[in-house]
Coordinates of C-alpha atoms in Angstrom, one line a residue:
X22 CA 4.4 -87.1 -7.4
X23 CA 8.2 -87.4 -8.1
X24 CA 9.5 -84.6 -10.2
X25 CA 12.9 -84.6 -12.7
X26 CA 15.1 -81.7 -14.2
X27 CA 15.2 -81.6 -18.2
X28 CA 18.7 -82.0 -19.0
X29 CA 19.9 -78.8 -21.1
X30 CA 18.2 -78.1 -24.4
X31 CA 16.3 -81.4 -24.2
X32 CA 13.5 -81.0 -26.4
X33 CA 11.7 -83.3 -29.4
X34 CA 11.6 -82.0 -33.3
X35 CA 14.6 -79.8 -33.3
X36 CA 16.7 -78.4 -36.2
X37 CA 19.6 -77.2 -34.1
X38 CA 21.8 -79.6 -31.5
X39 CA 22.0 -76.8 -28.7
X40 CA 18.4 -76.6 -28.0
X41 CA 17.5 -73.8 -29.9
X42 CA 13.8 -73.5 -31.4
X43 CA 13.8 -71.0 -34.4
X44 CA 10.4 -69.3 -35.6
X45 CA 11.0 -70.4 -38.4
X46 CA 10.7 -74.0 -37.7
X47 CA 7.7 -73.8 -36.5
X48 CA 4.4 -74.2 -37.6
X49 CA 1.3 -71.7 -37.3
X50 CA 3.8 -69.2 -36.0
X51 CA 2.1 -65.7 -35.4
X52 CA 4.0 -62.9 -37.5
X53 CA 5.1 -61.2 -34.5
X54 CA 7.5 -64.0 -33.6
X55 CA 10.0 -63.5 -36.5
X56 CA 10.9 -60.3 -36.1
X57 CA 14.2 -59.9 -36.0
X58 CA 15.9 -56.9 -33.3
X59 CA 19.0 -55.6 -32.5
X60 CA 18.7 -57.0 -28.4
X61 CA 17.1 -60.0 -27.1
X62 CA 14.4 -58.1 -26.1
X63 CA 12.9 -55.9 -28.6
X64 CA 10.7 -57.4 -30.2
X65 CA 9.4 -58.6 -26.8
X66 CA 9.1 -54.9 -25.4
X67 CA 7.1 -53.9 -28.6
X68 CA 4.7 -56.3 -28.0
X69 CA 4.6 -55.6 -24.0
X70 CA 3.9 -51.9 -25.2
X71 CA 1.4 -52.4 -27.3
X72 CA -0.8 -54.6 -24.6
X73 CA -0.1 -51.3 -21.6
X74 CA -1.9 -49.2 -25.0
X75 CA -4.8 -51.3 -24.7
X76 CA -4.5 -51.6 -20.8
X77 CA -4.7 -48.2 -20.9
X78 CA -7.7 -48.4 -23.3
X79 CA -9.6 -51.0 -21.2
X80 CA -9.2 -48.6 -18.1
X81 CA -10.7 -45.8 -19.5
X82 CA -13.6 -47.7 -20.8
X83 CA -13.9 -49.1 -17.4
X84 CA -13.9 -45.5 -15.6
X85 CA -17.6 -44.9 -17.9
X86 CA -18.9 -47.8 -15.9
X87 CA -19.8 -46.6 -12.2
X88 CA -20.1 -50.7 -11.4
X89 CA -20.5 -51.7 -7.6
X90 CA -17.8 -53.0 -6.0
X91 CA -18.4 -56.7 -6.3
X92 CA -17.9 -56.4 -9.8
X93 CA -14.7 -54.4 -10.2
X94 CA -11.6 -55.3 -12.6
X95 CA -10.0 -58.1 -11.7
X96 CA -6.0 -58.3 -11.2
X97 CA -3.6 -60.0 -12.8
X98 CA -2.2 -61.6 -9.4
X99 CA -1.7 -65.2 -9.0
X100 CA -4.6 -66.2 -6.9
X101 CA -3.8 -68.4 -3.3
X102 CA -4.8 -72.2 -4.3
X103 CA -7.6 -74.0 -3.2
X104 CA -5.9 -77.5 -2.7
X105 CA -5.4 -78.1 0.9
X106 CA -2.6 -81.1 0.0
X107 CA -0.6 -78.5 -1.8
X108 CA -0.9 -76.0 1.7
X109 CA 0.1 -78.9 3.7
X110 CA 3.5 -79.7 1.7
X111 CA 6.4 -78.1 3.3
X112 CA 7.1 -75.2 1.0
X113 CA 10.0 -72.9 1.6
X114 CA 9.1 -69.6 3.0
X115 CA 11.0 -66.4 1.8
X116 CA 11.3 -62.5 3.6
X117 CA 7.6 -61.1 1.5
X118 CA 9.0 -57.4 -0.7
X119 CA 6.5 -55.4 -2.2
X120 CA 7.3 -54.1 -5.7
X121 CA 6.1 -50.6 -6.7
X122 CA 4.5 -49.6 -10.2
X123 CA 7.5 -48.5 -12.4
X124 CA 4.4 -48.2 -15.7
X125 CA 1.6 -49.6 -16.1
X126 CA 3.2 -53.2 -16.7
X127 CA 6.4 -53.3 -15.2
X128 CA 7.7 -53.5 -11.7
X129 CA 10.3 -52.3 -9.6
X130 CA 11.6 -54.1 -6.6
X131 CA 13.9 -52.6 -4.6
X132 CA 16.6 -55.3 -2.4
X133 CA 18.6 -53.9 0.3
X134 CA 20.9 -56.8 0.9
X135 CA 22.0 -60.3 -0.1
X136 CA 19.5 -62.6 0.5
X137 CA 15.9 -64.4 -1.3
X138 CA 12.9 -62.3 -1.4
X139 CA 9.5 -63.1 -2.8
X140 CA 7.3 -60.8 -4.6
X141 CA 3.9 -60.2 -2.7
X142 CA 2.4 -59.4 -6.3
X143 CA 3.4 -62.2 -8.5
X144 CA 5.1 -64.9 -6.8
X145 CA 8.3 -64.5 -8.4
X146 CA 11.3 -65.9 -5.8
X147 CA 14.5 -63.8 -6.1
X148 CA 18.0 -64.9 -4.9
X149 CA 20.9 -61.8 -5.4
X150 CA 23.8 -61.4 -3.9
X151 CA 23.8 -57.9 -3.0
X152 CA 21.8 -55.1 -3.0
X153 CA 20.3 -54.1 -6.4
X154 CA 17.4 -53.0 -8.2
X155 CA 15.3 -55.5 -10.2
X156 CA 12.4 -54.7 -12.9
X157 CA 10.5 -57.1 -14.5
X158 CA 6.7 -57.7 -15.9
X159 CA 4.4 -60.4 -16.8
X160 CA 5.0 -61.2 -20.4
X161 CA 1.6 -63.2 -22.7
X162 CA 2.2 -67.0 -23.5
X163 CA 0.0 -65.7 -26.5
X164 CA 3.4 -64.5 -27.5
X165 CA 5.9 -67.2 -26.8
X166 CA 4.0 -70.9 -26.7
X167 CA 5.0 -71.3 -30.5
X168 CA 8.4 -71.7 -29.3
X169 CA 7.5 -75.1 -27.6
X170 CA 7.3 -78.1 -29.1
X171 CA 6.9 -81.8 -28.6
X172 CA 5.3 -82.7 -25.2
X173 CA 6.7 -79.2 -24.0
X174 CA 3.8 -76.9 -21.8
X175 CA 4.1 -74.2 -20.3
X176 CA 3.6 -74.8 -16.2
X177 CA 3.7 -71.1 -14.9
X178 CA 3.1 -67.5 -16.0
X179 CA 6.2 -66.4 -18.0
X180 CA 7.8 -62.7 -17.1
X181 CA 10.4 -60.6 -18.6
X182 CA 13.0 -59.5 -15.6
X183 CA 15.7 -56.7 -16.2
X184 CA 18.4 -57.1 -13.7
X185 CA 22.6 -57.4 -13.2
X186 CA 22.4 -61.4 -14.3
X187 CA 25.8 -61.5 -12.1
X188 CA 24.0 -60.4 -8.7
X189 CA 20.5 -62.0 -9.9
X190 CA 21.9 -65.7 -8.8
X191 CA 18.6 -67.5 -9.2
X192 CA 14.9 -66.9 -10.2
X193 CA 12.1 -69.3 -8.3
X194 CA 8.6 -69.2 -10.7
X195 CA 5.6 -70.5 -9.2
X196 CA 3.8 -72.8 -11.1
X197 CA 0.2 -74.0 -11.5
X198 CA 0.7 -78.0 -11.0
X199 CA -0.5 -79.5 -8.3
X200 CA 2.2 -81.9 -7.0
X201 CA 0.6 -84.1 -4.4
X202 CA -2.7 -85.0 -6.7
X203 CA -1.0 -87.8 -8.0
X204 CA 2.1 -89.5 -6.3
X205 CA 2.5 -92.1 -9.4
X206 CA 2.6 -88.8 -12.0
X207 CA 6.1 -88.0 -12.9
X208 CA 7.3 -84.1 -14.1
X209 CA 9.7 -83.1 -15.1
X210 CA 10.7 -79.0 -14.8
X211 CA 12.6 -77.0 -17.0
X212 CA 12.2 -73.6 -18.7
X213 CA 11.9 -71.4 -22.0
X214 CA 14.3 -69.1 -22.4
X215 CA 13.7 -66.5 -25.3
X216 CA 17.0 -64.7 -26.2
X217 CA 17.4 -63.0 -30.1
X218 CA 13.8 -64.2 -30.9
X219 CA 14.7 -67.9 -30.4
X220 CA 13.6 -70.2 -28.0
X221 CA 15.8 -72.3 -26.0
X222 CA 15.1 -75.1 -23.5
X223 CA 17.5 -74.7 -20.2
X224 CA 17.2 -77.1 -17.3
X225 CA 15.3 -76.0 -14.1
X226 CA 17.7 -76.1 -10.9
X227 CA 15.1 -77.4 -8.4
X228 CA 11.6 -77.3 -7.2
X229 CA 9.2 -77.4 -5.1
X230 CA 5.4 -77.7 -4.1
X231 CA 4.9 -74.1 -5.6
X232 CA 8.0 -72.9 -7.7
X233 CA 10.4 -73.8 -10.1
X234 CA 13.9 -72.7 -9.1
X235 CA 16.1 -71.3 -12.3
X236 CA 20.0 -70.6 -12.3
X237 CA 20.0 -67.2 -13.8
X238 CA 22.3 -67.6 -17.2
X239 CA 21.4 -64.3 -18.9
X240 CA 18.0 -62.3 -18.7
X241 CA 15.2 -62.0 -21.2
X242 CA 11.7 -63.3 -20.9
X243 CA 11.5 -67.2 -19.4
X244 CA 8.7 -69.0 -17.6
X245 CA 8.6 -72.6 -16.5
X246 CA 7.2 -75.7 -18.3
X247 CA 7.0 -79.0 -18.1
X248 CA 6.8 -82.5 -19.1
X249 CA 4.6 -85.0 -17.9
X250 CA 4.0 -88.9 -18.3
X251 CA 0.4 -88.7 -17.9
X252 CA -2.3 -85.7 -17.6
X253 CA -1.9 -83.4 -14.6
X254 CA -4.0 -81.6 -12.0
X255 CA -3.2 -78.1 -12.1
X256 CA -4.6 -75.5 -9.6
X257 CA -7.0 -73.4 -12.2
X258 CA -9.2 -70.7 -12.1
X259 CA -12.9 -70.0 -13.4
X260 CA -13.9 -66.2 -14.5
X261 CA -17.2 -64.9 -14.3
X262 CA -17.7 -61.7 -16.8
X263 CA -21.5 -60.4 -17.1
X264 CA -22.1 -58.4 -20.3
X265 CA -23.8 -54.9 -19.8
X266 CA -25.3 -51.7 -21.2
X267 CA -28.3 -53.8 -22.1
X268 CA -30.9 -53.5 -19.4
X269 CA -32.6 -57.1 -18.5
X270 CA -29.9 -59.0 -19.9
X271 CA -28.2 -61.7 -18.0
X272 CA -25.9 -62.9 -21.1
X273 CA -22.4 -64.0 -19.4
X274 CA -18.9 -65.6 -20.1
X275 CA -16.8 -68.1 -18.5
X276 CA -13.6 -68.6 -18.6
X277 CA -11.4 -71.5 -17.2
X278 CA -7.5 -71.1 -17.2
X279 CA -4.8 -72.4 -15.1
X280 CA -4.0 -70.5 -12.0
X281 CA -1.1 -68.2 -13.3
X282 CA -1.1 -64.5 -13.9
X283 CA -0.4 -65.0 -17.8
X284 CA -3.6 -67.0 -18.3
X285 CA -5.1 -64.3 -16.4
X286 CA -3.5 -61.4 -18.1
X287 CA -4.6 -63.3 -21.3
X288 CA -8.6 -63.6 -20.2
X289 CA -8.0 -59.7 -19.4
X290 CA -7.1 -59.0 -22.7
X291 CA -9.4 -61.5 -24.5
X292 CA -12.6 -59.3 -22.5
X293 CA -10.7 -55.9 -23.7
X294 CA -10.5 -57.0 -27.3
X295 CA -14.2 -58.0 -27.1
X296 CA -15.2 -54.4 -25.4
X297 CA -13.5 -52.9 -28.8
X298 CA -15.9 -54.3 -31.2
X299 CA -18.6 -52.6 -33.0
X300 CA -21.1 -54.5 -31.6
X301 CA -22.1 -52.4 -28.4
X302 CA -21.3 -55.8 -26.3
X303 CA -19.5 -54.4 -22.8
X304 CA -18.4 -57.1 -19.9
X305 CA -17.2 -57.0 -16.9
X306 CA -15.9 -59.2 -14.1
X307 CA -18.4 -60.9 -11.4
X308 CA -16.0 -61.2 -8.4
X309 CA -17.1 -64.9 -7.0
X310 CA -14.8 -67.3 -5.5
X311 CA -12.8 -68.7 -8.8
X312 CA -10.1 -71.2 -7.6
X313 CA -10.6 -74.9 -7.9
X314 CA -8.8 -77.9 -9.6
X315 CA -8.8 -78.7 -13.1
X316 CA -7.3 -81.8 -15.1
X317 CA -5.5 -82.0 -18.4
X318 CA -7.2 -83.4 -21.0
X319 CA -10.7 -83.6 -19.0
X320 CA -14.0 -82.6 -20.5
X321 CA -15.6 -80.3 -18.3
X322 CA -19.7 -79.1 -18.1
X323 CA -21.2 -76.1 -17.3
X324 CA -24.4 -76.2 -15.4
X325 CA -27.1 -73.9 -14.2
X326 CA -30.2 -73.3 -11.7
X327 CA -32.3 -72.4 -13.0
X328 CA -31.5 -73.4 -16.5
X329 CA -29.9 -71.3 -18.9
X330 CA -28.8 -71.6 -22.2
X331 CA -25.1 -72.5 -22.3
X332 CA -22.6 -73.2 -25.0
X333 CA -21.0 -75.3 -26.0
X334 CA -22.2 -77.8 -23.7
X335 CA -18.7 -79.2 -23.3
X336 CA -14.9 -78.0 -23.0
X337 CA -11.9 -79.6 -22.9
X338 CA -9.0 -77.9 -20.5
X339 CA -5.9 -78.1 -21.8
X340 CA -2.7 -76.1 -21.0
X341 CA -2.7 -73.9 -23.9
X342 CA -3.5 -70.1 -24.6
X343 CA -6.8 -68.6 -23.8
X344 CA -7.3 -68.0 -27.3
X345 CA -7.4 -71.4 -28.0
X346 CA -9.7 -72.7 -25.3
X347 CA -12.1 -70.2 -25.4
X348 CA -15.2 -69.5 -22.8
X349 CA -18.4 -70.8 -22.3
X350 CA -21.0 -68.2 -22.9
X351 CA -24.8 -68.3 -20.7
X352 CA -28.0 -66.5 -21.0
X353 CA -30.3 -66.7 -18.6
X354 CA -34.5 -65.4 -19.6
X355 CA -35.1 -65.4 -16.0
X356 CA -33.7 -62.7 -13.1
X357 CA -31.3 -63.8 -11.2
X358 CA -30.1 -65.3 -8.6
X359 CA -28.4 -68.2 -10.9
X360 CA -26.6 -71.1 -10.1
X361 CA -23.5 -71.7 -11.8
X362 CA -21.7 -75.6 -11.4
X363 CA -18.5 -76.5 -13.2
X364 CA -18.5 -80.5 -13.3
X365 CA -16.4 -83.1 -14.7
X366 CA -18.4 -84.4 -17.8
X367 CA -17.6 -87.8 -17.3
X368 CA -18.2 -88.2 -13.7
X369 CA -20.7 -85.3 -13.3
X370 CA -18.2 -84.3 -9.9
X371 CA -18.5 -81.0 -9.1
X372 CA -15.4 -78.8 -8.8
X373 CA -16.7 -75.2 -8.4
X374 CA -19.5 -73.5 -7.5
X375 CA -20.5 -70.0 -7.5
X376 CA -24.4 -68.3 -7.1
X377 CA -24.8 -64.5 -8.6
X378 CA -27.4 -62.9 -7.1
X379 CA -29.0 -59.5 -7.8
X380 CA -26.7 -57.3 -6.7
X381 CA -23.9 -59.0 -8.7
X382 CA -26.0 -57.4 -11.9
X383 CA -26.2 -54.0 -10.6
X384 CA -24.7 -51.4 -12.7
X385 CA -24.6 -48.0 -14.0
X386 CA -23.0 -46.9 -17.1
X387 CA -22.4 -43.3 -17.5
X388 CA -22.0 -41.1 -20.7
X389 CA -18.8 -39.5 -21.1
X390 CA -17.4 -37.1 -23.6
X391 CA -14.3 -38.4 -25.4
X392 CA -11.1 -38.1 -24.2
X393 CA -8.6 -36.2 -26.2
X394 CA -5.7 -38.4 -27.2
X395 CA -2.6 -38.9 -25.1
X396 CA 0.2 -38.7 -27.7
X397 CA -0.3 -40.9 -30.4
X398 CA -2.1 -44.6 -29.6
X399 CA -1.1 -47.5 -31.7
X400 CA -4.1 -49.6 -33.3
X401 CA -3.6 -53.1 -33.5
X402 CA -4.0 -53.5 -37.3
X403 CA -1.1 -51.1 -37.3
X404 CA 1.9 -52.5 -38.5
X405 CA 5.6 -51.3 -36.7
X406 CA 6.8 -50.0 -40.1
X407 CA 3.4 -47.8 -40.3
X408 CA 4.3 -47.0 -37.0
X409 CA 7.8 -45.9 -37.6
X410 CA 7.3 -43.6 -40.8
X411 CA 3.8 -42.2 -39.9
X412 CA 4.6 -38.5 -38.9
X413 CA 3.7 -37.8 -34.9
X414 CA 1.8 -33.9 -34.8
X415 CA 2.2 -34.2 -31.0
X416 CA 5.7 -35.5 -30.4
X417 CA 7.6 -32.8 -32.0
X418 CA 5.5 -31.0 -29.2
X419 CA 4.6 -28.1 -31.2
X420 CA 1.0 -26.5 -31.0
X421 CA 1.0 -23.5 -32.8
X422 CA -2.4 -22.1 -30.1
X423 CA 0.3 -22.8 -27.3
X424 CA 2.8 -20.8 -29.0
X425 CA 1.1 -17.5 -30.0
X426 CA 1.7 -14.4 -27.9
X427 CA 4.5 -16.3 -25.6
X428 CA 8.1 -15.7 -25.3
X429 CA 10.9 -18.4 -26.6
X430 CA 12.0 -20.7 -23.7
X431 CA 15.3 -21.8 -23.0
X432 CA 15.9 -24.9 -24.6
X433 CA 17.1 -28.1 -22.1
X434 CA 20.7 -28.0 -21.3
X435 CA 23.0 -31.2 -21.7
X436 CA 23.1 -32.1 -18.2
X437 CA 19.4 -32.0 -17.9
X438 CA 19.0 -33.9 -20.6
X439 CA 21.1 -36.9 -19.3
X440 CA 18.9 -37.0 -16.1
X441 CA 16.2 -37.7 -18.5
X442 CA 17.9 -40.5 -20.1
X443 CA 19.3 -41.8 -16.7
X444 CA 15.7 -42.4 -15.5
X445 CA 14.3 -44.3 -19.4
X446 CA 14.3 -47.7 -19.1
X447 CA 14.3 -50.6 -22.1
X448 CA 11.0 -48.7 -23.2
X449 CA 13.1 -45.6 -24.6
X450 CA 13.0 -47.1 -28.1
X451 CA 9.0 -47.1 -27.8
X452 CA 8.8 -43.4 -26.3
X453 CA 11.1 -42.2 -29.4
X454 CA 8.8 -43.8 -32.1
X455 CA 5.6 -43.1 -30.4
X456 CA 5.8 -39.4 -28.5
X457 CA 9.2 -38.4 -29.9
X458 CA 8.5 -38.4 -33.9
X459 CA 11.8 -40.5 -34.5
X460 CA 11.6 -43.9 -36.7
X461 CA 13.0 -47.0 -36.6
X462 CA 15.7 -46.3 -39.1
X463 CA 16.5 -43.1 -36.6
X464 CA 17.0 -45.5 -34.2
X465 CA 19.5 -48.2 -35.8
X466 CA 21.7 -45.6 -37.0
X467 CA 22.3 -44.0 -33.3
X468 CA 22.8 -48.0 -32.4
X469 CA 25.4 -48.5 -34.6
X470 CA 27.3 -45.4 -33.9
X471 CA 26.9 -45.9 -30.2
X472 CA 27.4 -48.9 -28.0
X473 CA 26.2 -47.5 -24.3
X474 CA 22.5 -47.7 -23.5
X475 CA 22.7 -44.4 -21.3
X476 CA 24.2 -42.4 -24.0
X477 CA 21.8 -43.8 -26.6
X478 CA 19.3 -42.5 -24.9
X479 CA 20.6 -39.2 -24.4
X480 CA 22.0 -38.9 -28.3
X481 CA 18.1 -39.3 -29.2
X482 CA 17.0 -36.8 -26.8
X483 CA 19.4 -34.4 -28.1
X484 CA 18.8 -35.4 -31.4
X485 CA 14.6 -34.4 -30.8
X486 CA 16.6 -31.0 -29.4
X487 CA 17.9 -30.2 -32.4
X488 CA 14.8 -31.0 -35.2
X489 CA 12.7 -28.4 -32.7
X490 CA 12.1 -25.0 -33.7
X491 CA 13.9 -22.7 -31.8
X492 CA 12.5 -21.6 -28.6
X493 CA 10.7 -25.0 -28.8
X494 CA 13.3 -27.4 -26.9
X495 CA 12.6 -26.7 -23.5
X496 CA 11.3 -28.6 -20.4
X497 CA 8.1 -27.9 -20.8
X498 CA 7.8 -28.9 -24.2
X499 CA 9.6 -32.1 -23.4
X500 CA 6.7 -32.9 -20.4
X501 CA 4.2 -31.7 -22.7
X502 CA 5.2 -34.6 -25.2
X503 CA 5.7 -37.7 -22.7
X504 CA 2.7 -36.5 -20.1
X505 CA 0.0 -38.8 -19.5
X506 CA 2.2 -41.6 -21.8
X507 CA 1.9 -44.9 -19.8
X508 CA 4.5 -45.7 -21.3
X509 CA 6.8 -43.0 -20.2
X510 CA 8.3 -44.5 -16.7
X511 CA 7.3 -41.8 -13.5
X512 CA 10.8 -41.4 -12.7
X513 CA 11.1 -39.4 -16.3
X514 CA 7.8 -37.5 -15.7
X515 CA 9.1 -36.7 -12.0
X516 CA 12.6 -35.0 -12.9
X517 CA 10.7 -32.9 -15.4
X518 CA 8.6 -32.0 -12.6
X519 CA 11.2 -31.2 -10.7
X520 CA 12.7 -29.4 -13.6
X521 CA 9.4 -27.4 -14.2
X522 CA 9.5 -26.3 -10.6
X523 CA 12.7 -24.9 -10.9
X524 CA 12.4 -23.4 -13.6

């Protein structure tokens, strides 16, 4: 297979001549799209904030369900592929770093020295220059696949990375295509860029078996996509989840999806949305072997021993969102074990196999209490203006029970409020609306009277010192507000810890 770079911007049905996609040109374009921010990444973080909320939902539903361990919650990790031609091809090999948690979606990897490092968690192939600090996350193409057009897919899982873009020389992101299916199928590489809520097409720098190699321009989400002549192989993935809470019932769903960690973040959150509705329906993942090789454009069948009843009978893979392609959904009368067979529709070939058995349907689903809220959770239907003007009990920190019968504390000097703000990252914006009782108009006005991000930070920090009640400004009352926030990064939560031990 005989790969080509897009030439810069190169895209079909555009309105602008640098390569530039505008929501507004397209069609269908989810609301979330257009909003408009004052960096190339807000609108981006909000929605990144909003899916660690319902993370953060999904894992507390999933600490009431004392399931064995063959069924525990999957990851988001890019799986190893199945296809022994792609192993055999002569893939570069880079020194393996492992990132640590900086939240619950973003990741911290720490370089000591000039040099190309690969992630052991995602994949992601970094070339720097000298030693530095990179963050970055995996990003939804549920967010950003309105921003292609033409003959444009996405080929790869698509992250937002925060890093010095002049020691961050290149980016290398691995990609789902299998290369050596087809030596007659022609690709050509390049990748979306999203910078001020636009989408722009820049040309890939190389690749290979595995990745596609980016030379870094500026940074805000990008992932790789691609153009091919004809339909490709991709290296995919199938996803058991087994409903439960009904005892006897053997009611599944399926789930194909390329073999990147946004289609599986996106099957994630499809199965968390699902847990949230009213309809007493809980599922959870059946750990069975789920690579195996999946064509574009190809009808594929699902098939069962003993029989089951499955819908729909037929589904076409495509490379588009999860939302779009949907599942297959089984129910079985009978006890298990049960066969399950993917097979092409057309040539009744079977690609992947997988046999739950008893134990796989073992589970025990405990009643819990309620938690009592962490700071104030954002519902979906909730729009950011809502968000922004609806008062915050919790984040002025006050609690008048706390209060009674204790003495005034010393309210947070300057300096320790500028370690604070030294350790927030891009989510500080998020922590002021959501724990902090700022809104967004709070937030543009400290932006346009102040340029640096550090002392941003701190002017809104001092700014919360001032609206408290005196005697109510102090460490504790700022730990109290951001505690048990995921998305408050630990290093903020550790230097008030520090702070509180000190004090």
């Amino acid at each position: 297979m005989v790969a080509h770079m897009a030439h810069y911007g190169e895209t079909t049905q555009l309105n602008d001549r640098n390569g530039d996609v505008s929501p507004s040109d397209l069609k269908d374009q989810p609301a979330e799209s257009s909003h408009s921010s004052s960096d190339n990444t807000s609108a981006e973080e909000s929605s990144e904030e909003e899916e660690a909320h319902e993370e953060e939902e999904e894992e507390e539903g999933d600490s009431d369900s004392n399931a064995r361990s063959s069924v525990e919650k999957p990851s988001d990790e890019q799986l190893q592929p199945c296809c022994e031609k792609c192993r055999a091809l002569k893939n570069p090999k880079y020194e393996l770093v492992s990132p640590r948690k900086m939240s619950k979606e973003r990741l911290l990897l720490k370089l000591d020295a000039e040099g190309v490092y690969e992630c052991s968690d995602t994949g992601l192939v970094f070339e720097v220059s000298q030693r530095v600090n990179i963050t970055y996350c995996v990003l939804s193409w549920s967010k950003f696949s309105t921003y292609l057009t033409g003959s444009w897919k996405f080929a790869g899982p698509i992250f937002d990375v925060e890093c010095d873009p002049s020691i961050l020389k290149s980016v290398q992101f691995p990609h789902s295509l299998c290369l050596a299916a087809d030596k007659d199928n022609e690709v050509k590489f390049s990748v979306l860029h999203v910078k001020n809520s636009r989408g722009q097409i820049e040309p890939s720098a190389d690749h290979s078996g595995s990745h596609v190699k980016w030379t870094v321009s500026s940074l805000s989400p990008v992932g790789p996509i691609v153009q091919t002549s004809k339909s490709a192989e991709h290296h995919g993935v199938v996803q058991v989840y087994k409903e439960v809470g009904h005892e006897n019932s053997f009611s599944f769903r399926v789930y194909l999806a390329g073999n990147n960690c946004s289609d599986i973040k996106d099957i994630r959150k499809a199965v968390r949305q699902a847990n949230k509705r009213k309809n007493n329906k809980k599922y959870i993942c059946v750990d069975k072997p789920p690579t195996c090789m999946l064509e574009e454009n190809r009808k594929y069948r699902l098939i069962s021993e003993p029989m089951g009843h499955i819908t729909p009978e037929d589904m076409l893979f495509t490379p588009v969102i999860v939302e779009v392609k949907g599942y297959f959904e089984v129910f079985f009368e009978e006890s298990p074990p049960f066969k399950l067979s993917l097979t092409d529709a057309d040539s009744g070939q079977t690609v992947w196999t997988a046999t739950i058995r008893e134990g796989d349907c073992v589970h025990q689903l405990d009643e819990k209490p309620p938690k009592p809220m962490k700071g104030m959770k954002r519902a979906n239907s909730t729009s950011e203006e809502e968000l922004c003007n609806k008062p915050n009990k919790k984040a002025r920190g006050i609690d008048e029970s706390d209060c009674a019968g204790t003495a005034p504390a010393p309210g947070l000097t300057d300096q320790q409020l500028m370690q604070v703000a030294k350790r927030m990252g891009k989510e500080w914006k998020i922590v002021a609306i959501c724990y902090l009782g700022f809104r967004k108009q709070d937030l543009e006005e400290m932006e346009a009277a102040e340029e640096d991000v550090t002392m941003l930070k701190f002017t809104m920090l001092e700014r919360w010192r001032r609206r408290q009640p005196k005697g109510n400004a102090g460490i504790q009352e700022l730990h109290k507000s951001l505690k048990d926030n995921d998305d408050v990064p630990n290093e903020v939560i550790a230097v008030l810890d520090e702070m509180l031990q000190k004090h």
